[in-house]
Structure formats: structure tokens, C-alpha cells
Amino acid sequence: MASYDTKKFFEEVLANDDSLLFEVTNELITTGVLLGTNFPLLKGIYKAYRNEEEQFEHKPMVGAKLTVSFDHDTQRVVLDRQTSQVELTDEQFLQYMGKIDVAFAPIYPVGTTVELDESMLTEELAELFKKEELGAVVTLSGRKISLMSGFEQYIVDYLGHLWPYGEIPGNDPILISNMMIKRVIAESLTNEYEEAFAFDGLRTTQVTKQQVSTAYMKPEDTIAYFEVLSELSEQE
């Protein structure tokens, strides 16, 4: 993967985004860099939030403990690093996590084969993979796809197809977010050109358009989006 100054880039992502719902502080930048440079940690916090857990703790060998507390009744999240504490609303938290994702998430080349985290899938997708002896294994076939008009602030990180079958007529691609990827099984071909395109053509464009992954969609937007999809399906 291409290397770049991730902290500086993260600061630029926040500084140049006029859609932010929270005030950018040193604490949020420091915590964002911590989570972004330890992506499994970011996924762990996201998963705890989605599973409606009350707390997530990270105790590193060196450095301050990180505790993330979720109050699902008041829809507030507290990030506590012992030396500092930040409180966000659920909406602010999702946007903050989304901006960390934008700045730090790896962008895998087309053709990469990954295993999905079945606990993060919709019931429909989970049921699909139960029928597959190979498990939730897909090959990535598309990257950074904007949603339809009215929801352009969100982006699908990847399109994928069942491995080893690939694209099958009549079967829609699987919509995949970074948070759904459990592990990379086989990374596809990459070179300087591909890495430059991934950064300048995909990551930077996402930042410029102030888009976040569908993983961080606001609940009301998720409901509205699926209502539109349902209406379109009925018209076919």
C-alpha cells in the first residue's frame, strides 16, 4: 500500500470538511490517529456499538487505556483515555468514525479475495453464506461507489462476488464496507500506478466530496434508503 503522512492527512480531512457535526480537538485527533493506525481496534469499537454493547476497553502494553462507553438510551458515546475524555452524540460518533475510516482504511486492489465477518452481515447475506461450504469468501470487483441521488454523501467501499464463481448473470454484487472485512486471503496485483490511483483517484475524491462509508449511515438515512429501494423494486 502507498505510504503517506496519515496524521497530517487525517487533520486535513477534518479541517477541510464543512459538514462536521463536532468540534475538532487535539483529543479527537490523537484518538483518531490511535484508532486509524490500529484498524482492528477501530473495527472492535464499531462492532461493540453496532451490537449495542455498553462498553469497549482497550488495554495496550504501553500507553493509556482506552474505554469507550455507549449510552444507548441517551444516544451518547464517551471516549476516555484516562488523560482525556470526550463525549459525542451517536450522530457525531458515527461521523467521527467515518472520517477515521476515510483517512486510514486500506484500499485493496480489484481482484483481492477476502473473508467477511459473518456477524456483521445482514440476515439476508448471512443466510446466503450459510449455503456456501466455503464460507463468507468474496472477490472484490469494484471500489468506492457512490449511492444513488439523494444519498450521495455515502459511499460503498467495495462491490464483491462470491469466490470462486465471480460474476453470475442475474446475481447482484455484494455491497461491502471496510467494517465487514474480517481478513484478506489473497491480495491482488498492485504497483505504483494502482497505488497512486487508489489514493488520488479514490481516497482523495471521497474526501473532496465529504463522503463516508455506508457503514456509518445515520439510522434515519438507512431507513429512507431502503424505502427508496423498495419502491424502485415494486416499479420493476
PDB file of C-alpha atoms in Angstrom:
ATOM      1  CA  MET A   1       0.000   0.000   0.000  1.00  0.00           C
ATOM      2  CA  ALA A   2       1.152   3.536  -0.695  1.00  0.00           C
ATOM      3  CA  SER A   3       2.632   5.391   2.236  1.00  0.00           C
ATOM      4  CA  TYR A   4       1.618   8.903   3.253  1.00  0.00           C
ATOM      5  CA  ASP A   5       1.626  11.044   6.392  1.00  0.00           C
ATOM      6  CA  THR A   6      -1.565   9.629   7.877  1.00  0.00           C
ATOM      7  CA  LYS A   7      -1.768  12.046  10.829  1.00  0.00           C
ATOM      8  CA  LYS A   8      -1.374  15.073   8.590  1.00  0.00           C
ATOM      9  CA  PHE A   9      -3.874  13.661   6.109  1.00  0.00           C
ATOM     10  CA  PHE A  10      -6.397  12.969   8.889  1.00  0.00           C
ATOM     11  CA  GLU A  11      -6.036  16.547  10.122  1.00  0.00           C
ATOM     12  CA  GLU A  12      -6.650  17.779   6.562  1.00  0.00           C
ATOM     13  CA  VAL A  13      -9.712  15.546   6.236  1.00  0.00           C
ATOM     14  CA  LEU A  14     -11.213  17.187   9.319  1.00  0.00           C
ATOM     15  CA  ALA A  15     -10.049  20.730   8.567  1.00  0.00           C
ATOM     16  CA  ASN A  16     -11.466  20.773   5.039  1.00  0.00           C
ATOM     17  CA  ASP A  17     -14.877  19.285   5.854  1.00  0.00           C
ATOM     18  CA  ASP A  18     -17.649  21.830   6.424  1.00  0.00           C
ATOM     19  CA  SER A  19     -20.182  19.082   7.153  1.00  0.00           C
ATOM     20  CA  LEU A  20     -18.632  18.145  10.519  1.00  0.00           C
ATOM     21  CA  LEU A  21     -21.064  17.910  13.417  1.00  0.00           C
ATOM     22  CA  PHE A  22     -18.364  18.045  16.101  1.00  0.00           C
ATOM     23  CA  GLU A  23     -15.596  20.414  17.126  1.00  0.00           C
ATOM     24  CA  VAL A  24     -12.135  19.196  16.151  1.00  0.00           C
ATOM     25  CA  THR A  25      -9.906  18.981  19.233  1.00  0.00           C
ATOM     26  CA  ASN A  26      -6.418  17.649  19.908  1.00  0.00           C
ATOM     27  CA  GLU A  27      -8.009  14.797  21.847  1.00  0.00           C
ATOM     28  CA  LEU A  28     -10.121  13.724  18.879  1.00  0.00           C
ATOM     29  CA  ILE A  29      -7.148  13.957  16.527  1.00  0.00           C
ATOM     30  CA  THR A  30      -4.918  11.925  18.853  1.00  0.00           C
ATOM     31  CA  THR A  31      -7.586   9.274  19.425  1.00  0.00           C
ATOM     32  CA  GLY A  32      -8.389   9.198  15.715  1.00  0.00           C
ATOM     33  CA  VAL A  33      -4.755   8.505  14.839  1.00  0.00           C
ATOM     34  CA  LEU A  34      -4.647   5.781  17.502  1.00  0.00           C
ATOM     35  CA  LEU A  35      -7.702   4.055  16.039  1.00  0.00           C
ATOM     36  CA  GLY A  36      -6.786   4.607  12.414  1.00  0.00           C
ATOM     37  CA  THR A  37      -3.299   3.169  12.748  1.00  0.00           C
ATOM     38  CA  ASN A  38      -4.719   0.157  14.592  1.00  0.00           C
ATOM     39  CA  PHE A  39      -7.617  -0.686  12.294  1.00  0.00           C
ATOM     40  CA  PRO A  40      -8.709  -3.855  14.165  1.00  0.00           C
ATOM     41  CA  LEU A  41      -9.229  -1.572  17.176  1.00  0.00           C
ATOM     42  CA  LEU A  42     -11.475   0.718  15.129  1.00  0.00           C
ATOM     43  CA  LYS A  43     -13.445  -2.331  13.973  1.00  0.00           C
ATOM     44  CA  GLY A  44     -13.750  -3.579  17.544  1.00  0.00           C
ATOM     45  CA  ILE A  45     -15.270  -0.298  18.715  1.00  0.00           C
ATOM     46  CA  TYR A  46     -17.600  -0.159  15.730  1.00  0.00           C
ATOM     47  CA  LYS A  47     -18.724  -3.737  16.330  1.00  0.00           C
ATOM     48  CA  ALA A  48     -19.380  -3.032  20.015  1.00  0.00           C
ATOM     49  CA  TYR A  49     -21.501  -0.034  19.041  1.00  0.00           C
ATOM     50  CA  ARG A  50     -23.481  -1.968  16.425  1.00  0.00           C
ATOM     51  CA  ASN A  51     -24.058  -4.835  18.867  1.00  0.00           C
ATOM     52  CA  GLU A  52     -25.395  -2.302  21.386  1.00  0.00           C
ATOM     53  CA  GLU A  53     -22.806  -3.212  23.994  1.00  0.00           C
ATOM     54  CA  GLU A  54     -22.377  -0.833  26.913  1.00  0.00           C
ATOM     55  CA  GLN A  55     -18.591  -0.598  26.891  1.00  0.00           C
ATOM     56  CA  PHE A  56     -15.446  -1.389  24.953  1.00  0.00           C
ATOM     57  CA  GLU A  57     -11.985  -1.448  26.547  1.00  0.00           C
ATOM     58  CA  HIS A  58      -8.528  -1.481  25.016  1.00  0.00           C
ATOM     59  CA  LYS A  59      -5.560  -2.034  27.322  1.00  0.00           C
ATOM     60  CA  PRO A  60      -2.305  -1.630  25.364  1.00  0.00           C
ATOM     61  CA  MET A  61       1.028  -2.943  26.617  1.00  0.00           C
ATOM     62  CA  VAL A  62       2.266   0.650  26.612  1.00  0.00           C
ATOM     63  CA  GLY A  63       0.206   3.821  26.925  1.00  0.00           C
ATOM     64  CA  ALA A  64      -3.125   4.833  28.379  1.00  0.00           C
ATOM     65  CA  LYS A  65      -6.122   2.530  28.466  1.00  0.00           C
ATOM     66  CA  LEU A  66      -8.961   3.464  26.119  1.00  0.00           C
ATOM     67  CA  THR A  67     -12.522   2.994  27.321  1.00  0.00           C
ATOM     68  CA  VAL A  68     -15.468   3.692  25.055  1.00  0.00           C
ATOM     69  CA  SER A  69     -18.829   3.839  26.838  1.00  0.00           C
ATOM     70  CA  PHE A  70     -22.134   3.690  24.974  1.00  0.00           C
ATOM     71  CA  ASP A  71     -25.360   5.057  26.457  1.00  0.00           C
ATOM     72  CA  HIS A  72     -27.939   3.799  24.009  1.00  0.00           C
ATOM     73  CA  ASP A  73     -30.829   5.442  25.870  1.00  0.00           C
ATOM     74  CA  THR A  74     -29.436   8.971  25.622  1.00  0.00           C
ATOM     75  CA  GLN A  75     -27.582   8.178  22.368  1.00  0.00           C
ATOM     76  CA  ARG A  76     -24.249   9.406  23.641  1.00  0.00           C
ATOM     77  CA  VAL A  77     -20.722   7.970  23.467  1.00  0.00           C
ATOM     78  CA  VAL A  78     -17.799   8.750  25.786  1.00  0.00           C
ATOM     79  CA  LEU A  79     -14.186   8.194  24.703  1.00  0.00           C
ATOM     80  CA  ASP A  80     -11.977   8.010  27.808  1.00  0.00           C
ATOM     81  CA  ARG A  81      -8.187   7.728  27.529  1.00  0.00           C
ATOM     82  CA  GLN A  82      -7.543   8.371  31.247  1.00  0.00           C
ATOM     83  CA  THR A  83      -5.678  11.582  30.447  1.00  0.00           C
ATOM     84  CA  SER A  84      -8.598  12.976  28.412  1.00  0.00           C
ATOM     85  CA  GLN A  85     -12.304  12.407  27.912  1.00  0.00           C
ATOM     86  CA  VAL A  86     -14.566  13.342  25.007  1.00  0.00           C
ATOM     87  CA  GLU A  87     -18.339  12.987  24.804  1.00  0.00           C
ATOM     88  CA  LEU A  88     -20.148  12.753  21.471  1.00  0.00           C
ATOM     89  CA  THR A  89     -23.708  12.148  20.383  1.00  0.00           C
ATOM     90  CA  ASP A  90     -24.327   8.965  18.407  1.00  0.00           C
ATOM     91  CA  GLU A  91     -24.582  11.014  15.207  1.00  0.00           C
ATOM     92  CA  GLN A  92     -21.285  12.792  15.921  1.00  0.00           C
ATOM     93  CA  PHE A  93     -19.633   9.499  16.845  1.00  0.00           C
ATOM     94  CA  LEU A  94     -20.653   7.804  13.597  1.00  0.00           C
ATOM     95  CA  GLN A  95     -19.372  10.733  11.560  1.00  0.00           C
ATOM     96  CA  TYR A  96     -16.109  10.802  13.538  1.00  0.00           C
ATOM     97  CA  MET A  97     -15.569   7.079  12.989  1.00  0.00           C
ATOM     98  CA  GLY A  98     -16.395   7.557   9.320  1.00  0.00           C
ATOM     99  CA  LYS A  99     -13.741  10.243   8.939  1.00  0.00           C
ATOM    100  CA  ILE A 100     -11.137   7.994  10.584  1.00  0.00           C
ATOM    101  CA  ASP A 101     -12.137   5.279   8.120  1.00  0.00           C
ATOM    102  CA  VAL A 102     -11.736   7.680   5.170  1.00  0.00           C
ATOM    103  CA  ALA A 103      -8.233   8.700   6.216  1.00  0.00           C
ATOM    104  CA  PHE A 104      -6.778   5.372   7.311  1.00  0.00           C
ATOM    105  CA  ALA A 105      -8.639   2.376   5.852  1.00  0.00           C
ATOM    106  CA  PRO A 106      -6.597   0.357   3.354  1.00  0.00           C
ATOM    107  CA  ILE A 107      -7.943   0.406  -0.205  1.00  0.00           C
ATOM    108  CA  TYR A 108      -7.385  -3.057  -1.627  1.00  0.00           C
ATOM    109  CA  PRO A 109      -6.828  -3.593  -5.362  1.00  0.00           C
ATOM    110  CA  VAL A 110      -9.597  -5.033  -7.514  1.00  0.00           C
ATOM    111  CA  GLY A 111      -9.374  -8.832  -7.559  1.00  0.00           C
ATOM    112  CA  THR A 112      -8.445  -9.149  -3.885  1.00  0.00           C
ATOM    113  CA  THR A 113     -10.131 -12.086  -2.135  1.00  0.00           C
ATOM    114  CA  VAL A 114     -11.353 -11.504   1.417  1.00  0.00           C
ATOM    115  CA  GLU A 115     -13.292 -13.267   4.140  1.00  0.00           C
ATOM    116  CA  LEU A 116     -16.216 -11.324   5.564  1.00  0.00           C
ATOM    117  CA  ASP A 117     -17.144 -11.140   9.233  1.00  0.00           C
ATOM    118  CA  GLU A 118     -20.438 -13.042   9.263  1.00  0.00           C
ATOM    119  CA  SER A 119     -21.531 -11.337  12.478  1.00  0.00           C
ATOM    120  CA  MET A 120     -21.507  -8.004  10.619  1.00  0.00           C
ATOM    121  CA  LEU A 121     -23.695  -9.134   7.735  1.00  0.00           C
ATOM    122  CA  THR A 122     -27.388  -8.556   7.166  1.00  0.00           C
ATOM    123  CA  GLU A 123     -29.658 -11.537   7.772  1.00  0.00           C
ATOM    124  CA  GLU A 124     -30.108 -11.934   4.029  1.00  0.00           C
ATOM    125  CA  LEU A 125     -26.362 -12.039   3.367  1.00  0.00           C
ATOM    126  CA  ALA A 126     -25.675 -14.282   6.345  1.00  0.00           C
ATOM    127  CA  GLU A 127     -28.284 -16.722   5.032  1.00  0.00           C
ATOM    128  CA  LEU A 128     -26.636 -16.671   1.603  1.00  0.00           C
ATOM    129  CA  PHE A 129     -23.267 -17.676   3.025  1.00  0.00           C
ATOM    130  CA  LYS A 130     -24.765 -20.419   5.189  1.00  0.00           C
ATOM    131  CA  LYS A 131     -25.491 -22.233   1.937  1.00  0.00           C
ATOM    132  CA  GLU A 132     -21.860 -21.945   0.865  1.00  0.00           C
ATOM    133  CA  GLU A 133     -19.462 -24.592   2.166  1.00  0.00           C
ATOM    134  CA  LEU A 134     -16.580 -22.194   1.550  1.00  0.00           C
ATOM    135  CA  GLY A 135     -17.916 -19.595   3.986  1.00  0.00           C
ATOM    136  CA  ALA A 136     -18.153 -15.834   3.504  1.00  0.00           C
ATOM    137  CA  VAL A 137     -15.394 -15.539   0.902  1.00  0.00           C
ATOM    138  CA  VAL A 138     -15.712 -12.920  -1.836  1.00  0.00           C
ATOM    139  CA  THR A 139     -13.573 -11.352  -4.533  1.00  0.00           C
ATOM    140  CA  LEU A 140     -13.602  -7.553  -4.703  1.00  0.00           C
ATOM    141  CA  SER A 141     -14.709  -6.286  -8.101  1.00  0.00           C
ATOM    142  CA  GLY A 142     -15.363  -2.576  -7.584  1.00  0.00           C
ATOM    143  CA  ARG A 143     -14.298   0.226  -5.258  1.00  0.00           C
ATOM    144  CA  LYS A 144     -15.744   3.414  -3.770  1.00  0.00           C
ATOM    145  CA  ILE A 145     -19.169   3.504  -5.419  1.00  0.00           C
ATOM    146  CA  SER A 146     -21.427   6.465  -4.551  1.00  0.00           C
ATOM    147  CA  LEU A 147     -25.037   5.728  -3.638  1.00  0.00           C
ATOM    148  CA  MET A 148     -27.940   6.970  -5.748  1.00  0.00           C
ATOM    149  CA  SER A 149     -29.082  10.579  -5.979  1.00  0.00           C
ATOM    150  CA  GLY A 150     -30.263  11.831  -2.594  1.00  0.00           C
ATOM    151  CA  PHE A 151     -27.751   9.676  -0.736  1.00  0.00           C
ATOM    152  CA  GLU A 152     -24.525  10.792  -2.447  1.00  0.00           C
ATOM    153  CA  GLN A 153     -22.922  11.610   0.907  1.00  0.00           C
ATOM    154  CA  TYR A 154     -22.445   7.863   1.371  1.00  0.00           C
ATOM    155  CA  ILE A 155     -20.145   5.509  -0.488  1.00  0.00           C
ATOM    156  CA  VAL A 156     -19.953   1.727  -0.806  1.00  0.00           C
ATOM    157  CA  ASP A 157     -16.356   0.735  -0.086  1.00  0.00           C
ATOM    158  CA  TYR A 158     -16.391  -2.336  -2.339  1.00  0.00           C
ATOM    159  CA  LEU A 159     -18.512  -4.435  -4.634  1.00  0.00           C
ATOM    160  CA  GLY A 160     -17.845  -8.155  -4.391  1.00  0.00           C
ATOM    161  CA  HIS A 161     -18.826 -11.509  -5.863  1.00  0.00           C
ATOM    162  CA  LEU A 162     -18.816 -14.982  -4.374  1.00  0.00           C
ATOM    163  CA  TRP A 163     -15.472 -16.715  -4.705  1.00  0.00           C
ATOM    164  CA  PRO A 164     -14.666 -18.733  -6.784  1.00  0.00           C
ATOM    165  CA  TYR A 165     -17.707 -18.113  -9.001  1.00  0.00           C
ATOM    166  CA  GLY A 166     -17.242 -14.434  -9.804  1.00  0.00           C
ATOM    167  CA  GLU A 167     -19.975 -12.506 -11.580  1.00  0.00           C
ATOM    168  CA  ILE A 168     -23.027 -14.617 -12.436  1.00  0.00           C
ATOM    169  CA  PRO A 169     -25.815 -13.273 -14.693  1.00  0.00           C
ATOM    170  CA  GLY A 170     -28.865 -12.363 -12.628  1.00  0.00           C
ATOM    171  CA  ASN A 171     -26.918 -12.071  -9.364  1.00  0.00           C
ATOM    172  CA  ASP A 172     -26.316  -8.602  -7.954  1.00  0.00           C
ATOM    173  CA  PRO A 173     -22.888  -7.783  -6.495  1.00  0.00           C
ATOM    174  CA  ILE A 174     -22.482  -7.808  -2.726  1.00  0.00           C
ATOM    175  CA  LEU A 175     -22.109  -4.364  -1.140  1.00  0.00           C
ATOM    176  CA  ILE A 176     -19.161  -4.440   1.251  1.00  0.00           C
ATOM    177  CA  SER A 177     -17.902  -1.921   3.805  1.00  0.00           C
ATOM    178  CA  ASN A 178     -14.458  -1.913   5.399  1.00  0.00           C
ATOM    179  CA  MET A 179     -16.104  -2.899   8.681  1.00  0.00           C
ATOM    180  CA  MET A 180     -17.371  -6.139   7.115  1.00  0.00           C
ATOM    181  CA  ILE A 181     -13.923  -7.402   6.092  1.00  0.00           C
ATOM    182  CA  LYS A 182     -12.552  -9.936   8.561  1.00  0.00           C
ATOM    183  CA  ARG A 183      -9.283 -10.725   6.798  1.00  0.00           C
ATOM    184  CA  VAL A 184      -7.533 -10.611   3.451  1.00  0.00           C
ATOM    185  CA  ILE A 185      -6.999 -14.074   1.986  1.00  0.00           C
ATOM    186  CA  ALA A 186      -5.159 -13.067  -1.181  1.00  0.00           C
ATOM    187  CA  GLU A 187      -4.349  -9.511  -2.234  1.00  0.00           C
ATOM    188  CA  SER A 188      -4.445  -8.795  -5.956  1.00  0.00           C
ATOM    189  CA  LEU A 189      -1.825  -7.158  -8.160  1.00  0.00           C
ATOM    190  CA  THR A 190      -0.695  -3.671  -7.218  1.00  0.00           C
ATOM    191  CA  ASN A 191       2.030  -1.307  -8.376  1.00  0.00           C
ATOM    192  CA  GLU A 192       2.887   2.383  -8.172  1.00  0.00           C
ATOM    193  CA  TYR A 193       0.194   3.297 -10.700  1.00  0.00           C
ATOM    194  CA  GLU A 194      -2.527   1.372  -8.844  1.00  0.00           C
ATOM    195  CA  GLU A 195      -1.450   2.826  -5.503  1.00  0.00           C
ATOM    196  CA  ALA A 196      -1.480   6.354  -6.918  1.00  0.00           C
ATOM    197  CA  PHE A 197      -4.971   5.786  -8.343  1.00  0.00           C
ATOM    198  CA  ALA A 198      -6.211   4.379  -5.027  1.00  0.00           C
ATOM    199  CA  PHE A 199      -5.016   7.488  -3.199  1.00  0.00           C
ATOM    200  CA  ASP A 200      -5.522  10.294  -5.728  1.00  0.00           C
ATOM    201  CA  GLY A 201      -8.456   8.854  -7.625  1.00  0.00           C
ATOM    202  CA  LEU A 202     -10.388   7.128  -4.844  1.00  0.00           C
ATOM    203  CA  ARG A 203      -9.400   8.280  -1.348  1.00  0.00           C
ATOM    204  CA  THR A 204      -8.872  11.950  -2.205  1.00  0.00           C
ATOM    205  CA  THR A 205     -12.095  12.092  -4.227  1.00  0.00           C
ATOM    206  CA  GLN A 206     -14.015  10.652  -1.288  1.00  0.00           C
ATOM    207  CA  VAL A 207     -12.524  13.332   0.961  1.00  0.00           C
ATOM    208  CA  THR A 208     -13.266  16.122  -1.525  1.00  0.00           C
ATOM    209  CA  LYS A 209     -16.903  15.019  -1.804  1.00  0.00           C
ATOM    210  CA  GLN A 210     -17.107  14.730   2.014  1.00  0.00           C
ATOM    211  CA  GLN A 211     -18.413  11.179   1.755  1.00  0.00           C
ATOM    212  CA  VAL A 212     -18.358   8.481   4.416  1.00  0.00           C
ATOM    213  CA  SER A 213     -18.847   4.747   4.098  1.00  0.00           C
ATOM    214  CA  THR A 214     -22.336   3.270   4.278  1.00  0.00           C
ATOM    215  CA  ALA A 215     -21.130   1.596   7.483  1.00  0.00           C
ATOM    216  CA  TYR A 216     -21.631   4.971   9.181  1.00  0.00           C
ATOM    217  CA  MET A 217     -25.029   5.783   7.720  1.00  0.00           C
ATOM    218  CA  LYS A 218     -27.383   7.610  10.058  1.00  0.00           C
ATOM    219  CA  PRO A 219     -30.313   5.360  11.077  1.00  0.00           C
ATOM    220  CA  GLU A 220     -32.892   7.676   9.507  1.00  0.00           C
ATOM    221  CA  ASP A 221     -30.929   7.719   6.242  1.00  0.00           C
ATOM    222  CA  THR A 222     -30.707   3.925   6.274  1.00  0.00           C
ATOM    223  CA  ILE A 223     -34.480   3.653   6.635  1.00  0.00           C
ATOM    224  CA  ALA A 224     -35.074   6.213   3.884  1.00  0.00           C
ATOM    225  CA  TYR A 225     -32.605   4.492   1.559  1.00  0.00           C
ATOM    226  CA  PHE A 226     -34.238   1.078   1.888  1.00  0.00           C
ATOM    227  CA  GLU A 227     -37.673   2.630   1.425  1.00  0.00           C
ATOM    228  CA  VAL A 228     -36.487   4.069  -1.899  1.00  0.00           C
ATOM    229  CA  LEU A 229     -35.016   0.701  -2.903  1.00  0.00           C
ATOM    230  CA  SER A 230     -38.300  -0.999  -2.036  1.00  0.00           C
ATOM    231  CA  GLU A 231     -40.270   1.497  -4.138  1.00  0.00           C
ATOM    232  CA  LEU A 232     -37.925   1.020  -7.084  1.00  0.00           C
ATOM    233  CA  SER A 233     -38.227  -2.759  -6.769  1.00  0.00           C
ATOM    234  CA  GLU A 234     -42.036  -2.549  -6.860  1.00  0.00           C
ATOM    235  CA  GLN A 235     -41.874  -0.488 -10.046  1.00  0.00           C
ATOM    236  CA  GLU A 236     -39.870  -3.132 -11.903  1.00  0.00           C
TER     237      GLU A 236
END
